CSV table of C-alpha atoms and ligand atoms in Angstrom, one decimal:
chain,number,residue,atom,x,y,z
A,1,MET,CA,83.8,34.9,-21.5
A,2,LEU,CA,81.1,37.0,-22.6
A,3,GLN,CA,83.2,37.1,-26.3
A,4,GLU,CA,83.3,33.6,-26.4
A,5,ILE,CA,79.7,33.1,-26.2
A,6,LYS,CA,79.3,35.3,-28.8
A,7,MET,CA,82.0,33.6,-30.9
A,8,LEU,CA,79.8,30.5,-30.0
A,9,LEU,CA,76.6,31.7,-31.1
A,10,PRO,CA,76.7,31.3,-35.0
A,11,THR,CA,77.4,27.7,-34.1
A,12,PHE,CA,74.7,27.3,-31.9
A,13,SER,CA,72.2,29.0,-34.3
A,14,LEU,CA,73.7,26.5,-36.9
A,15,LEU,CA,73.1,23.6,-34.9
A,16,LEU,CA,69.5,24.8,-34.0
A,17,LEU,CA,69.0,25.3,-38.0
A,18,CYS,CA,69.8,21.3,-38.1
A,19,ILE,CA,67.5,20.5,-35.4
A,20,SER,CA,64.8,22.1,-37.0
A,21,SER,CA,65.4,20.7,-40.4
A,22,ALA,CA,65.8,17.3,-38.8
A,23,ILE,CA,62.2,17.7,-36.9
A,24,SER,CA,60.3,18.8,-40.2
A,25,VAL,CA,62.0,15.7,-41.9
A,26,LYS,CA,60.2,13.9,-39.7
A,27,ASN,CA,57.0,15.5,-40.2
A,28,ASP,CA,57.6,14.4,-43.8
A,29,ASP,CA,57.5,10.6,-42.9
A,30,PRO,CA,54.3,9.3,-45.1
A,31,ASN,CA,53.8,6.8,-42.6
A,32,TYR,CA,53.5,9.6,-39.8
A,33,ALA,CA,51.3,11.8,-42.0
A,34,GLU,CA,49.1,8.5,-42.7
A,35,ARG,CA,48.9,7.9,-38.9
A,36,LYS,CA,48.0,11.5,-38.3
A,37,ARG,CA,45.3,11.3,-41.0
A,38,LEU,CA,43.8,8.1,-39.6
A,39,THR,CA,43.7,9.2,-35.8
A,40,GLU,CA,42.0,12.4,-36.8
A,41,ASN,CA,39.3,10.5,-38.9
A,42,LEU,CA,38.5,7.5,-36.7
A,43,LEU,CA,38.3,9.7,-33.5
A,44,SER,CA,35.7,11.7,-35.1
A,45,LYS,CA,34.0,8.6,-36.2
A,46,SER,CA,34.1,7.5,-32.8
A,47,GLU,CA,32.6,10.4,-31.4
A,48,ALA,CA,28.9,9.4,-32.6
A,49,PRO,CA,27.2,7.5,-29.8
A,50,HIS,CA,25.9,4.6,-32.3
A,51,MET,CA,30.0,3.6,-32.2
A,52,GLN,CA,29.3,2.3,-28.9
A,53,LEU,CA,26.6,-0.2,-30.3
A,54,ARG,CA,27.6,-3.9,-31.2
A,55,PRO,CA,28.8,-3.7,-35.0
A,56,PRO,CA,26.5,-4.5,-37.8
A,57,THR,CA,27.1,-8.0,-39.7
A,58,PRO,CA,26.7,-8.1,-43.6
A,59,THR,CA,23.7,-10.1,-43.2
A,60,GLY,CA,22.5,-9.4,-39.8
A,61,THR,CA,23.7,-12.5,-38.3
A,62,PRO,CA,25.8,-13.1,-35.0
A,63,LEU,CA,29.0,-10.7,-34.6
A,64,ASN,CA,31.9,-13.5,-34.7
A,65,VAL,CA,34.5,-13.1,-32.0
A,66,THR,CA,37.8,-15.2,-31.8
A,67,VAL,CA,39.9,-15.6,-29.0
A,68,ASN,CA,43.3,-16.4,-28.6
A,69,ILE,CA,45.1,-16.5,-24.8
A,70,TYR,CA,48.6,-16.3,-24.5
A,71,ILE,CA,49.4,-17.9,-20.3
A,72,ARG,CA,52.2,-16.2,-19.7
A,73,ASP,CA,52.6,-17.3,-15.7
A,74,ILE,CA,50.5,-19.6,-13.4
A,75,TYR,CA,50.8,-19.2,-9.8
A,76,ASP,CA,49.5,-19.7,-6.6
A,77,ILE,CA,47.8,-22.8,-6.7
A,78,ASP,CA,45.8,-22.9,-3.5
A,79,GLU,CA,44.5,-26.3,-2.2
A,80,ASP,CA,43.0,-24.9,0.8
A,81,ARG,CA,40.8,-22.4,-0.9
A,82,ASN,CA,40.1,-23.6,-4.2
A,83,ARG,CA,41.7,-21.1,-6.1
A,84,PHE,CA,44.5,-20.5,-8.5
A,85,THR,CA,46.1,-17.3,-10.5
A,86,VAL,CA,46.9,-16.9,-13.8
A,87,GLN,CA,48.6,-13.7,-15.5
A,88,LEU,CA,47.6,-13.9,-19.1
A,89,THR,CA,47.3,-12.1,-22.5
A,90,MET,CA,44.1,-12.3,-24.0
A,91,ARG,CA,43.4,-11.3,-27.8
A,92,GLN,CA,40.3,-11.2,-29.4
A,93,GLU,CA,39.6,-10.2,-32.9
A,94,TRP,CA,36.4,-9.1,-34.8
A,95,THR,CA,35.5,-6.8,-37.6
A,96,ASP,CA,34.1,-3.5,-37.3
A,97,ASN,CA,33.2,-2.3,-41.0
A,98,ARG,CA,32.0,1.1,-39.5
A,99,LEU,CA,36.0,1.7,-38.9
A,100,ALA,CA,37.1,0.7,-42.4
A,101,TYR,CA,39.5,2.9,-44.3
A,102,THR,CA,41.3,3.7,-47.2
A,103,PRO,CA,45.0,3.6,-46.7
A,104,THR,CA,47.4,6.2,-49.2
A,105,SER,CA,49.9,3.5,-49.5
A,106,ALA,CA,49.3,-0.2,-50.1
A,107,ASP,CA,52.3,-1.0,-47.5
A,108,PHE,CA,50.0,0.5,-44.8
A,109,LYS,CA,49.0,-2.8,-42.7
A,110,TYR,CA,47.3,-1.6,-39.9
A,111,PHE,CA,46.7,1.5,-37.8
A,112,LEU,CA,48.0,1.1,-34.1
A,113,PHE,CA,45.6,3.0,-31.6
A,114,GLU,CA,48.3,4.7,-29.8
A,115,ASN,CA,46.5,6.8,-27.2
A,116,ILE,CA,44.7,4.3,-25.7
A,117,GLY,CA,43.5,4.7,-22.0
A,118,HIS,CA,42.5,2.0,-19.5
A,119,ASP,CA,39.0,1.9,-20.8
A,120,GLY,CA,40.2,1.2,-24.3
A,121,PRO,CA,40.0,3.6,-26.9
A,122,PRO,CA,37.4,6.1,-26.4
A,123,ASN,CA,33.8,4.9,-28.0
A,124,ILE,CA,35.3,2.0,-30.0
A,125,TRP,CA,33.1,-1.1,-29.6
A,126,ILE,CA,35.3,-4.1,-27.2
A,127,PRO,CA,33.9,-7.1,-26.6
A,128,ASP,CA,32.5,-8.0,-23.2
A,129,THR,CA,34.3,-10.9,-22.5
A,130,PHE,CA,34.7,-12.0,-18.6
A,131,PHE,CA,36.1,-14.6,-16.8
A,132,ARG,CA,33.2,-16.9,-15.3
A,133,GLU,CA,35.8,-18.2,-12.5
A,134,GLU,CA,36.9,-14.7,-11.7
A,135,ILE,CA,37.3,-14.3,-8.1
A,136,SER,CA,39.3,-11.1,-8.7
A,137,ALA,CA,41.4,-9.7,-11.5
A,138,PHE,CA,43.4,-6.8,-12.4
A,139,ASP,CA,44.6,-5.0,-15.5
A,140,HIS,CA,48.8,-3.7,-16.0
A,141,ARG,CA,48.6,-0.1,-16.7
A,142,LEU,CA,52.4,0.7,-16.0
A,143,PRO,CA,54.4,2.4,-17.1
A,144,HIS,CA,51.5,2.5,-19.8
A,145,PHE,CA,48.6,0.4,-20.2
A,146,ASN,CA,49.4,-2.9,-21.0
A,147,GLN,CA,46.6,-3.4,-24.0
A,148,LEU,CA,46.9,-2.4,-27.8
A,149,LEU,CA,44.1,-1.8,-30.7
A,150,ARG,CA,45.3,-2.5,-34.1
A,151,ILE,CA,42.5,-1.5,-37.0
A,152,TYR,CA,43.1,-3.1,-40.2
A,153,PRO,CA,41.9,-1.3,-43.3
A,154,ASP,CA,39.1,-3.6,-43.8
A,155,GLY,CA,37.6,-3.0,-40.4
A,156,HIS,CA,39.4,-6.1,-39.1
A,157,LEU,CA,40.2,-5.2,-35.1
A,158,LEU,CA,42.7,-7.1,-32.9
A,159,HIS,CA,42.8,-6.1,-29.0
A,160,SER,CA,45.3,-7.5,-26.9
A,161,LYS,CA,45.3,-6.8,-22.8
A,162,ARG,CA,47.5,-8.2,-20.4
A,163,ILE,CA,45.5,-9.5,-17.5
A,164,THR,CA,46.0,-11.3,-14.0
A,165,VAL,CA,42.7,-13.4,-12.9
A,166,GLU,CA,42.6,-15.2,-9.6
A,167,LEU,CA,40.2,-18.0,-10.4
A,168,HIS,CA,38.0,-20.4,-8.8
A,169,CYS,CA,38.9,-24.0,-9.0
A,170,SER,CA,37.9,-26.9,-7.3
A,171,THR,CA,40.9,-28.6,-6.4
A,172,LEU,CA,40.9,-31.5,-4.3
A,173,LYS,CA,44.3,-32.4,-2.2
A,174,ASN,CA,43.6,-35.9,-2.2
A,175,VAL,CA,43.4,-36.7,-6.1
A,176,LYS,CA,46.4,-37.4,-8.2
A,177,GLU,CA,45.1,-35.1,-11.2
A,178,TYR,CA,42.7,-32.2,-11.3
A,179,ASP,CA,41.1,-29.6,-13.7
A,180,CYS,CA,41.1,-26.1,-13.4
A,181,PRO,CA,39.0,-24.5,-16.1
A,182,ILE,CA,39.2,-21.2,-17.3
A,183,THR,CA,35.8,-19.8,-19.3
A,184,LEU,CA,35.4,-17.2,-21.1
A,185,ALA,CA,31.9,-15.7,-21.7
A,186,SER,CA,30.1,-12.5,-23.0
A,187,TYR,CA,28.3,-10.7,-19.8
A,188,MET,CA,25.9,-9.2,-22.7
A,189,TYR,CA,25.3,-10.7,-25.6
A,190,PRO,CA,23.4,-14.2,-26.0
A,191,THR,CA,24.0,-16.4,-28.7
A,192,SER,CA,22.1,-14.7,-31.3
A,193,ASP,CA,24.3,-11.6,-30.6
A,194,LEU,CA,27.8,-12.8,-30.7
A,195,ASN,CA,29.4,-15.8,-31.2
A,196,LEU,CA,32.6,-16.5,-29.7
A,197,TYR,CA,35.5,-19.0,-31.3
A,198,TRP,CA,39.0,-19.8,-30.5
A,199,ARG,CA,41.8,-18.9,-32.8
A,200,GLU,CA,41.3,-21.5,-35.2
A,201,LEU,CA,45.5,-22.4,-35.7
A,202,ASP,CA,46.5,-21.2,-32.1
A,203,ALA,CA,43.9,-20.9,-29.5
A,204,TYR,CA,46.3,-20.6,-26.6
A,205,GLN,CA,50.3,-20.2,-26.4
A,206,ILE,CA,52.0,-20.9,-22.9
A,207,TRP,CA,55.2,-19.0,-22.2
A,208,GLY,CA,57.9,-21.9,-21.4
A,209,GLY,CA,58.7,-20.5,-17.9
A,210,ALA,CA,55.0,-20.5,-17.2
A,211,ALA,CA,53.9,-22.9,-14.3
A,212,THR,CA,57.1,-24.2,-13.7
A,213,ASP,CA,57.7,-23.6,-10.0
A,214,LEU,CA,53.8,-24.9,-8.8
A,215,GLN,CA,54.5,-26.3,-5.4
A,216,GLY,CA,54.0,-29.9,-5.7
A,217,VAL,CA,52.0,-29.8,-8.9
A,218,TYR,CA,52.8,-29.4,-12.8
A,219,LEU,CA,50.9,-28.2,-15.5
A,220,LYS,CA,50.1,-31.8,-17.4
A,221,ASN,CA,47.5,-30.9,-20.4
A,222,VAL,CA,45.8,-27.9,-21.7
A,223,THR,CA,42.8,-28.6,-23.7
A,224,THR,CA,39.6,-26.1,-25.3
A,225,ASN,CA,36.4,-26.6,-26.0
A,226,SER,CA,33.4,-24.3,-26.8
A,227,CYS,CA,30.4,-24.2,-24.8
A,228,THR,CA,26.9,-22.8,-24.7
A,229,ARG,CA,25.4,-21.8,-21.2
A,230,LYS,CA,21.7,-21.9,-20.9
A,231,THR,CA,20.3,-19.0,-18.4
A,232,LEU,CA,17.0,-17.5,-17.6
A,233,LEU,CA,17.7,-15.0,-20.1
A,234,GLY,CA,18.9,-17.4,-23.0
A,235,ASP,CA,21.8,-18.7,-24.2
A,236,TRP,CA,25.0,-17.5,-23.6
A,237,PRO,CA,27.9,-17.8,-25.9
A,238,CYS,CA,31.3,-19.4,-23.9
A,239,LEU,CA,34.6,-20.6,-24.3
A,240,ASP,CA,36.3,-23.3,-22.2
A,241,MET,CA,40.0,-24.0,-21.6
A,242,THR,CA,40.9,-26.9,-19.2
A,243,LEU,CA,44.3,-26.8,-17.4
A,244,THR,CA,44.8,-30.5,-16.2
A,245,PHE,CA,47.4,-30.3,-13.0
A,246,ASN,CA,49.2,-33.6,-11.4
A,247,HIS,CA,50.6,-34.1,-8.2
A,248,HIS,CA,54.4,-34.8,-8.6
A,249,LEU,CA,54.1,-37.3,-5.6
A,250,TYR,CA,51.0,-39.0,-5.2
A,251,GLU,CA,50.4,-40.9,-2.3
A,252,CYS,CA,47.0,-42.5,-1.9
A,253,PRO,CA,45.0,-41.4,0.8
A,254,SER,CA,44.9,-43.9,3.9
A,255,SER,CA,41.6,-45.1,4.8
B,1,NAG,C1,30.6,-16.2,-38.4
B,1,NAG,O1,31.5,-17.6,-38.1
B,1,NAG,C2,30.5,-18.4,-38.7
B,1,NAG,C3,31.2,-19.9,-38.7
B,1,NAG,O2,32.2,-20.1,-39.2
B,1,NAG,C4,30.1,-18.4,-39.8
B,1,NAG,O3,29.0,-19.6,-40.8
B,1,NAG,C5,29.6,-17.0,-40.1
B,1,NAG,O4,29.3,-16.6,-41.6
B,1,NAG,C6,30.4,-15.9,-39.6
B,1,NAG,N1,29.5,-14.7,-39.5
B,1,NAG,C7,29.9,-13.6,-39.5
B,1,NAG,C8,29.3,-12.3,-39.6
B,1,NAG,O5,31.2,-13.6,-40.2
B,2,NAG,C1,45.6,-34.0,-23.4
B,2,NAG,O1,44.2,-34.0,-23.6
B,2,NAG,C2,43.7,-34.7,-24.9
B,2,NAG,C3,42.1,-34.2,-24.9
B,2,NAG,O2,41.3,-35.2,-23.9
B,2,NAG,C4,44.4,-35.9,-25.1
B,2,NAG,O3,44.0,-36.2,-26.5
B,2,NAG,C5,45.9,-35.7,-24.8
B,2,NAG,O4,46.2,-37.1,-25.1
B,2,NAG,C6,46.1,-35.2,-23.6
B,2,NAG,N1,47.6,-35.4,-23.6
B,2,NAG,C7,48.6,-35.5,-22.4
B,2,NAG,C8,49.6,-35.6,-22.7
B,2,NAG,O5,47.8,-36.0,-21.4
């Protein structure tokens, strides 16, 4: 037995040599080297406290944030409690030129921030967009935070997060059709600091199987608009999405 193990040892050593050379080949991966360099560079940059400030714009005008929503599912329309639940991916794009970098290869498209946590990447400013009609919400974090951040060389950022949100809607049982709004707004920044825009080409997408099993109603239409709300503290940027639901079978309420 011992003899056999001794005889096998050279084979094992050869195998180990092969594995370790395979690892060193992996470390020569130019794309990996670039990502490693950029991670170190970005993390050291984002240590500075000012990185938590709203990004500067070239002429000091409001920062533009572009939003796109992918509706993954709609469920639990609760006509008695005036609420419904949506599972969606919220994508936001903006530019933070403090994070711009020069890749060593022209093929390098964007840097993917892989060590992202629940609150996003450490010290990188993320828009504070919230849902005005929110009653409750949670983000999805298993098996890993359902969130991504891409940083393009010119400082353009794309942040995406999967969220399930229960929203208030003044549904009316005895009407054929009703509208439920999803309104996005900035909590902190007035329109002099930040503007919200729907993504021009694709403001929203809806997964084909979404809203197919709602009891008694179906999703008839979706429209998007932009809005500005006046409050005691000033004008606030906002975006509106209206989901129009229709009852399949509608009988006029008897009077
Ligand atoms: C924001 O968008 C508006 C409207 O498209 C544009 O006029 C303005 O220059 C943009 N601002 C910045 C900082 O890009
Ligand atoms: C959806 O709403 C838009 C804007 O109000 C309208 O032009 C369009 O005809 C509607 N589509 C349907 C299927 O109702």
